[in-house]
PDB file of C-alpha atoms in Angstrom:
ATOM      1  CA  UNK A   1     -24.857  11.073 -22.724  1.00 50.00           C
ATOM      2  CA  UNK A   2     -24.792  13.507 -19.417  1.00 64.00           C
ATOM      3  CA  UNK A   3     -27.243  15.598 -19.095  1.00 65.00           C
ATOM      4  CA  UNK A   4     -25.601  18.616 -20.347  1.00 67.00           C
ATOM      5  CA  UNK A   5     -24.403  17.107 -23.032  1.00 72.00           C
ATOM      6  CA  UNK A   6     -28.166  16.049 -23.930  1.00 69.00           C
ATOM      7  CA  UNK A   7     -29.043  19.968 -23.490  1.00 72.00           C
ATOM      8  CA  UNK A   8     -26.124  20.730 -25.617  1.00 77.00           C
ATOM      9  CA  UNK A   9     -26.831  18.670 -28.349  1.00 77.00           C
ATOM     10  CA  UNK A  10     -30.674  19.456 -28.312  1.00 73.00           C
ATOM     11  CA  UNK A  11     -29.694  23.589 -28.400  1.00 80.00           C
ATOM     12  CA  UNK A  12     -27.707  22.495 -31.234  1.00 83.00           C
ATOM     13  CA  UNK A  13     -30.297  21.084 -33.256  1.00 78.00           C
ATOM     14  CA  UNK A  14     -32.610  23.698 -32.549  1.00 78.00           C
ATOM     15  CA  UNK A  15     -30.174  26.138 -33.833  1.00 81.00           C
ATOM     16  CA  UNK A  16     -29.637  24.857 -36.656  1.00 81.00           C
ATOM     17  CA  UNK A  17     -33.762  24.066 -37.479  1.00 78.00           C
ATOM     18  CA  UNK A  18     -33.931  27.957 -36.713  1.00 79.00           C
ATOM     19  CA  UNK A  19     -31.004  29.119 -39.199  1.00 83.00           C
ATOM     20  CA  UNK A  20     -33.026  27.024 -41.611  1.00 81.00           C
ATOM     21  CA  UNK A  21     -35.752  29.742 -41.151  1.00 79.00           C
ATOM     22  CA  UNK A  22     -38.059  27.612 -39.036  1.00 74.00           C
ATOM     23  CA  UNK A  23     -39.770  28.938 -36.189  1.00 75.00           C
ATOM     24  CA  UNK A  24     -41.964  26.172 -35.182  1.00 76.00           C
ATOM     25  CA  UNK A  25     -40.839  22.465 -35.078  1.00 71.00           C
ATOM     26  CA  UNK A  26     -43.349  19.298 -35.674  1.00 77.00           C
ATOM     27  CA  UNK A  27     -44.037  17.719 -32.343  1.00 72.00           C
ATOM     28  CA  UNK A  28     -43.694  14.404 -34.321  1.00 76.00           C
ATOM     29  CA  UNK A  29     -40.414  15.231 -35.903  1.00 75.00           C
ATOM     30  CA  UNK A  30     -39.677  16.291 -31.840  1.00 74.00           C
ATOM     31  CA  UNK A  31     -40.491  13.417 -30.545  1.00 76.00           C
ATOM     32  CA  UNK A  32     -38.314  11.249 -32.999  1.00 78.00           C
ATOM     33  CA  UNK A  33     -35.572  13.069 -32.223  1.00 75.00           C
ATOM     34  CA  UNK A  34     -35.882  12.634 -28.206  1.00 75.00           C
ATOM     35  CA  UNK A  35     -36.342   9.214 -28.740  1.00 77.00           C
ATOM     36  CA  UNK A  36     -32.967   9.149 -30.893  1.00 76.00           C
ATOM     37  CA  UNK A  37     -31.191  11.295 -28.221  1.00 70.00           C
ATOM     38  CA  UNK A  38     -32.863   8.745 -25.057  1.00 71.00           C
ATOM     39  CA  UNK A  39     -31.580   5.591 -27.386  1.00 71.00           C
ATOM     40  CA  UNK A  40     -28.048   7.591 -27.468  1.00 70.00           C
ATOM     41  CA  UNK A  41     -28.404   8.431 -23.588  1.00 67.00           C
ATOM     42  CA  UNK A  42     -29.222   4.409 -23.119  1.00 64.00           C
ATOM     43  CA  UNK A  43     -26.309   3.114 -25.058  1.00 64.00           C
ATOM     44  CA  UNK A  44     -23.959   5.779 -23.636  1.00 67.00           C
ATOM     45  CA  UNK A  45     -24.987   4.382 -19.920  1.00 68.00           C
ATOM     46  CA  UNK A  46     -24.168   1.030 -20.814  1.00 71.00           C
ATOM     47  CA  UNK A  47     -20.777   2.150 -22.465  1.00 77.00           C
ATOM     48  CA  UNK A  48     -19.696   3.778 -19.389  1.00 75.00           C
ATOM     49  CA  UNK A  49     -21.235   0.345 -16.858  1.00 80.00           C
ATOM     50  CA  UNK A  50     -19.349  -1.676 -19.070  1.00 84.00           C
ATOM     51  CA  UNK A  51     -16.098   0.730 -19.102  1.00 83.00           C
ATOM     52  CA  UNK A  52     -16.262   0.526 -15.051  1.00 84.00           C
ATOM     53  CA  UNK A  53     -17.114  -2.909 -14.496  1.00 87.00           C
ATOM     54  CA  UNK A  54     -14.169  -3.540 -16.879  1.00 89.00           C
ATOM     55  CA  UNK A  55     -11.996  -1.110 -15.070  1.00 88.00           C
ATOM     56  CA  UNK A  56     -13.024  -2.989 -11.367  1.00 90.00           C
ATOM     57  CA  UNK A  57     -12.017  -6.220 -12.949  1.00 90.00           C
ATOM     58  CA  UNK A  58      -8.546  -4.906 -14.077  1.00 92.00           C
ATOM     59  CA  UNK A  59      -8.256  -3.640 -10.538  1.00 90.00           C
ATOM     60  CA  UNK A  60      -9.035  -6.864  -8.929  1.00 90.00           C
ATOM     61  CA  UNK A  61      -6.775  -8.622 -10.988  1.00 90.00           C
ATOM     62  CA  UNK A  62      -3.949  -6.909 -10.474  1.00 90.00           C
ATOM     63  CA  UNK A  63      -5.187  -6.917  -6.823  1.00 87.00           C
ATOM     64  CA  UNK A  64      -5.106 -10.804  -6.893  1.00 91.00           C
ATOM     65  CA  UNK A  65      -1.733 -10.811  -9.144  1.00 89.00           C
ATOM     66  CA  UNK A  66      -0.354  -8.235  -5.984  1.00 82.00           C
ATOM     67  CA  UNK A  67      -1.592 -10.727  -3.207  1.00 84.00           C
ATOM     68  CA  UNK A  68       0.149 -13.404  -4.802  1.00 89.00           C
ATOM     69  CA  UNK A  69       3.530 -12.699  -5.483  1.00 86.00           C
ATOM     70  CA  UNK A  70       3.719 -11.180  -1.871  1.00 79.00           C
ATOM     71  CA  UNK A  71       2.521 -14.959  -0.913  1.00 84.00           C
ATOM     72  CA  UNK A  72       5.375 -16.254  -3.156  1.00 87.00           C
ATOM     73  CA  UNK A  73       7.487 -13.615  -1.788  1.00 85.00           C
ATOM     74  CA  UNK A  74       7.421 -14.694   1.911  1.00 83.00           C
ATOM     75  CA  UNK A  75       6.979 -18.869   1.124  1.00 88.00           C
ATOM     76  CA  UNK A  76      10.131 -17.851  -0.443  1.00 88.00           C
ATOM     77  CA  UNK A  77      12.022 -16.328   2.275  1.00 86.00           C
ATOM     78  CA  UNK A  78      10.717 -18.703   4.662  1.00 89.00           C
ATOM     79  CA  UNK A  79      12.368 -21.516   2.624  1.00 91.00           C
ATOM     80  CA  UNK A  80      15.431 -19.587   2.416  1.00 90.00           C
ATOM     81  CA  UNK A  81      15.842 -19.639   6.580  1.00 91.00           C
ATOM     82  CA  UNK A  82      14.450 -23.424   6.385  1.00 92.00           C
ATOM     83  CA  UNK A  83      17.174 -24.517   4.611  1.00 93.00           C
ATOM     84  CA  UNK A  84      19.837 -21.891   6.430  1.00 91.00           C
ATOM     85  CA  UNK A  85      18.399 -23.790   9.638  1.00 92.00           C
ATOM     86  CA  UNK A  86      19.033 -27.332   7.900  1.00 94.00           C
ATOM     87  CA  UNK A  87      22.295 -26.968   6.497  1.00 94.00           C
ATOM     88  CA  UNK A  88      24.194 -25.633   9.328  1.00 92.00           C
ATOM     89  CA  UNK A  89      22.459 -27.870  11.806  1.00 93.00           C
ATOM     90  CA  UNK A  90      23.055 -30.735  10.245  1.00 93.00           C
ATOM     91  CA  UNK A  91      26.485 -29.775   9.618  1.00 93.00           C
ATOM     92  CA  UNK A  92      26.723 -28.908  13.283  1.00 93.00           C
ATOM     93  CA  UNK A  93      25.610 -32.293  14.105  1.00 93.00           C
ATOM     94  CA  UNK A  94      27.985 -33.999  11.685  1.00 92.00           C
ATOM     95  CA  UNK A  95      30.888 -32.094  13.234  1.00 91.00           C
ATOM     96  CA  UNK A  96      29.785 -32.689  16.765  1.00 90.00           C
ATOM     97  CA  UNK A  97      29.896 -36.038  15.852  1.00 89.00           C
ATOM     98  CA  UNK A  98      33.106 -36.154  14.084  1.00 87.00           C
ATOM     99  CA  UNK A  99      34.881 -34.604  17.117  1.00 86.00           C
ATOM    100  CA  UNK A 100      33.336 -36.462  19.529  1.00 84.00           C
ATOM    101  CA  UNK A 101      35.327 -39.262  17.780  1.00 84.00           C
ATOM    102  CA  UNK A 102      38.743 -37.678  17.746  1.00 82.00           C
ATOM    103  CA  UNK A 103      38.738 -36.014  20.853  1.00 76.00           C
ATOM    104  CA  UNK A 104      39.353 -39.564  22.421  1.00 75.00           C
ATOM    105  CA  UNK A 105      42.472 -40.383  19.609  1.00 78.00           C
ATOM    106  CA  UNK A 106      45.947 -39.263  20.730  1.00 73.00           C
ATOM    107  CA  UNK A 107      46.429 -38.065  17.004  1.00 76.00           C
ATOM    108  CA  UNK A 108      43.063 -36.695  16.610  1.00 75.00           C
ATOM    109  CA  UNK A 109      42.737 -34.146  19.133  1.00 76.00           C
ATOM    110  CA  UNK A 110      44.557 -31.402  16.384  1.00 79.00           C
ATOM    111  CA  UNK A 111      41.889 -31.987  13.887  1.00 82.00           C
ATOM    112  CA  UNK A 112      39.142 -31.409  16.206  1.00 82.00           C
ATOM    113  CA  UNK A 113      41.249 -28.498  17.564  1.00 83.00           C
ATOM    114  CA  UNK A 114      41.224 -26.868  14.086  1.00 87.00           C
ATOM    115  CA  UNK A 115      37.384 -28.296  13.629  1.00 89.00           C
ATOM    116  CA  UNK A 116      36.509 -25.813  16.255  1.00 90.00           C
ATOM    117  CA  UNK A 117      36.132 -23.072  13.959  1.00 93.00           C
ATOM    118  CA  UNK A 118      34.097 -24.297  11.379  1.00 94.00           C
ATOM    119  CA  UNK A 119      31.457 -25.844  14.497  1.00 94.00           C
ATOM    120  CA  UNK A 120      31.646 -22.048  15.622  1.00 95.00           C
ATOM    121  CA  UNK A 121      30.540 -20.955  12.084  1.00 95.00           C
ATOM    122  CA  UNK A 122      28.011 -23.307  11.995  1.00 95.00           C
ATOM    123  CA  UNK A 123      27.000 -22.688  14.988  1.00 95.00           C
ATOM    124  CA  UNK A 124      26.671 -19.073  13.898  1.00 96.00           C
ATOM    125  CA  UNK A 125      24.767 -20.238  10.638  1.00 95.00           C
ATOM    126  CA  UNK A 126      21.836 -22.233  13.062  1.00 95.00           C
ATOM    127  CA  UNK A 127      21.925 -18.653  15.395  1.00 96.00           C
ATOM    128  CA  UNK A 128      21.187 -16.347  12.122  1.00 96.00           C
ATOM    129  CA  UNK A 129      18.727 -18.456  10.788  1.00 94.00           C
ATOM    130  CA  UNK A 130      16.606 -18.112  13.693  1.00 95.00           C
ATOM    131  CA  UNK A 131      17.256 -14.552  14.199  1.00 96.00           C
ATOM    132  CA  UNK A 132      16.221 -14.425  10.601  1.00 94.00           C
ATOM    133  CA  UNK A 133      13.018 -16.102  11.005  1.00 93.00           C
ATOM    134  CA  UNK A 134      12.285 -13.294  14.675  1.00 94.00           C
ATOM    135  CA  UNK A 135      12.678 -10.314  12.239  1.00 94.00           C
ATOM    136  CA  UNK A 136      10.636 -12.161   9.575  1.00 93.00           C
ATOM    137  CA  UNK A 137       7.991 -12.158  12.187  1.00 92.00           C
ATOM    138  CA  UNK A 138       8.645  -8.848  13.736  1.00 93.00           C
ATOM    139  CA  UNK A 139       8.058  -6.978  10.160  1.00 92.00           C
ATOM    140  CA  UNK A 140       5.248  -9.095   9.180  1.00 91.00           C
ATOM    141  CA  UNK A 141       3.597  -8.175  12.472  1.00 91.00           C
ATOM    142  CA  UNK A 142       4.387  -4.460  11.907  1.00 91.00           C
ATOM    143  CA  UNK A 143       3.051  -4.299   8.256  1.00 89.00           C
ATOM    144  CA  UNK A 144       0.039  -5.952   9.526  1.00 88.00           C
ATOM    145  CA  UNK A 145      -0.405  -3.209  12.298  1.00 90.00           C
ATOM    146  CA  UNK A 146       0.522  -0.500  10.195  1.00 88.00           C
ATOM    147  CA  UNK A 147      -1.655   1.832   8.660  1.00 89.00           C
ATOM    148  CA  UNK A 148      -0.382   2.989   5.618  1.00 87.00           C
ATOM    149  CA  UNK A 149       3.279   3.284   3.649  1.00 85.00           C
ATOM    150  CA  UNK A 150       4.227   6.643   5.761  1.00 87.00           C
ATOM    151  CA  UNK A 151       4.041   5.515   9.301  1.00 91.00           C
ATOM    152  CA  UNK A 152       6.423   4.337  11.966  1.00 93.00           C
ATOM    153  CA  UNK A 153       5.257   1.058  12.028  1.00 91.00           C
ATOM    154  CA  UNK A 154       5.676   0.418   8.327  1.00 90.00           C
ATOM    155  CA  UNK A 155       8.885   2.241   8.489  1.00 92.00           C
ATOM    156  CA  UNK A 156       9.805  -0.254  10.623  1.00 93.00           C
ATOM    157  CA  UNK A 157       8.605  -3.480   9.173  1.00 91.00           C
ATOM    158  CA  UNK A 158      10.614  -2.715   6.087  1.00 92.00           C
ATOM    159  CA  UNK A 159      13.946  -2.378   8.964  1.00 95.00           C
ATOM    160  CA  UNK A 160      12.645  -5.481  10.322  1.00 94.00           C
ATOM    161  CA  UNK A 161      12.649  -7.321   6.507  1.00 93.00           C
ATOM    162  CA  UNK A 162      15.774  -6.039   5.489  1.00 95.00           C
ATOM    163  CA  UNK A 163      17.324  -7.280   8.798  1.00 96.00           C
ATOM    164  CA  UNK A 164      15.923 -10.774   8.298  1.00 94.00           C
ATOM    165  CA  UNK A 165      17.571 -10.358   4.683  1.00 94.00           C
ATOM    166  CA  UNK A 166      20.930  -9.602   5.818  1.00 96.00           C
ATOM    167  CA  UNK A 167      20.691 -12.705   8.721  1.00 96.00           C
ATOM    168  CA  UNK A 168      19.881 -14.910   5.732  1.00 95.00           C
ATOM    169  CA  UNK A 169      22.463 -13.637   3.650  1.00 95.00           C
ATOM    170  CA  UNK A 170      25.001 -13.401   6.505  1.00 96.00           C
ATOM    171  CA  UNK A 171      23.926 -17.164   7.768  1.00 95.00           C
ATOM    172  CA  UNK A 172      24.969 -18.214   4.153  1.00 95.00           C
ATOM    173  CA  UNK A 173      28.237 -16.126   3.452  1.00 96.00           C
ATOM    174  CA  UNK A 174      29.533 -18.022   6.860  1.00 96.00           C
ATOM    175  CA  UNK A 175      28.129 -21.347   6.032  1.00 96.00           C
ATOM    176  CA  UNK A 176      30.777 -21.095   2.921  1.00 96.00           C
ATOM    177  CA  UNK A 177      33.172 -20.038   5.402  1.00 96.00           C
ATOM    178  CA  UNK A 178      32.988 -22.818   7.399  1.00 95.00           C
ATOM    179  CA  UNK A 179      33.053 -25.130   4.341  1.00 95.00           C
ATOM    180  CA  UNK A 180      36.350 -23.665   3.203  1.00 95.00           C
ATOM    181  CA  UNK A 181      37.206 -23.989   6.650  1.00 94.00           C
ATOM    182  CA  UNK A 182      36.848 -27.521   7.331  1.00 92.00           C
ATOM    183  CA  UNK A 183      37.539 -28.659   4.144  1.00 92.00           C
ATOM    184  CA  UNK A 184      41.155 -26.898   5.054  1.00 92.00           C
ATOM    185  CA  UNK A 185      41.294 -28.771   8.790  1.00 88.00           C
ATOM    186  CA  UNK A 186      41.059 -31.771   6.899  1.00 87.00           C
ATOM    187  CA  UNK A 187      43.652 -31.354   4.666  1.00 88.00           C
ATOM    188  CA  UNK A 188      46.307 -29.964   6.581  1.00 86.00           C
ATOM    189  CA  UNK A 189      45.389 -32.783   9.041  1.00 80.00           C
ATOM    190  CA  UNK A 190      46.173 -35.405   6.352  1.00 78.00           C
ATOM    191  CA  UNK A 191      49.488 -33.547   5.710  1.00 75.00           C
ATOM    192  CA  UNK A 192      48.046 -31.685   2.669  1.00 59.00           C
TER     193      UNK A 192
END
């Protein structure tokens, strides 16, 4: 109990011992019903330890849980611009090499003509994924510096995040381009 509660609770009972038609009280009967009330106080202080400790544990947790999934988060997009990084090199690579083959065939020099685009895409794909992982870097250095949610710096960490969204996105979207792309070099190359 608070303190004014205790008061309360005692001006109660003495109210109620005096519209009984008692003017005097027995110090023992007094001093049972302190104890009673300091027993009450006692198990109304633990109540409210074990209310906050319980309380600071929920916070941490979902603290923890918070920390986490904003770990998961950027793992997440990092593996996203990995494997933007991966798939259009490599596929610039294979195309390099590819050309670098036909360019020396009298019939081949039309396919690698037409292969030109799709190596551009690609090309494209490798430049986004690395502009990706700069603003990736850029808003994880401006949340760090920022001070709260309202402030320039946070403002623009979230521009930087959403730009390293949209370079992932964007590296991907062309990377099926250039797969539609070559896959149609071939073919009309082969007389499709």
């Amino acid at each position: 109990m608070e303190s004014q509660e205790l008061i309360d609770a005692f001006r109660k009972q003495l109210d109620q011992v005096e519209a009984q038609g008692n003017q005097q009280v027995q110090i023992s009967g007094l001093r049972a019903y302190l104890e009673a009330l300091e027993k009450d106080a006692d198990a109304s202080q633990d109540y409210r330890n074990r209310q906050h400790a319980g309380l600071l544990a929920n916070y941490s947790a979902q603290t923890q849980h918070s920390i986490e999934m904003l770990k998961a988060v950027l793992e997440a997009g990092k593996s996203a611009l990995h494997a933007l990084l991966i798939i259009n090199g490599g596929a610039v690579v294979a195309l390099l090499g590819v050309m670098s083959n036909l360019v020396g065939k009298s019939d081949g020099s039309a396919l690698a003509r037409y292969l030109s685009l799709p190596l551009l895409q690609f090309g494209i794909g490798v430049l986004l994924g690395a502009v990706g992982f700069a603003f990736r870097y850029l808003s994880q250095a401006c949340y760090s510096e920022s001070k709260n949610e309202n402030d320039r710096l946070h403002r623009a960490g979230d521009w930087f995040r959403y730009a390293a969204i949209l370079s992932a996105i964007s590296g991907y979207v062309l990377f099926g381009f250039a797969i539609t792309n070559a896959y149609q070099a071939v073919v009309w190359a082969f007389g499709g």
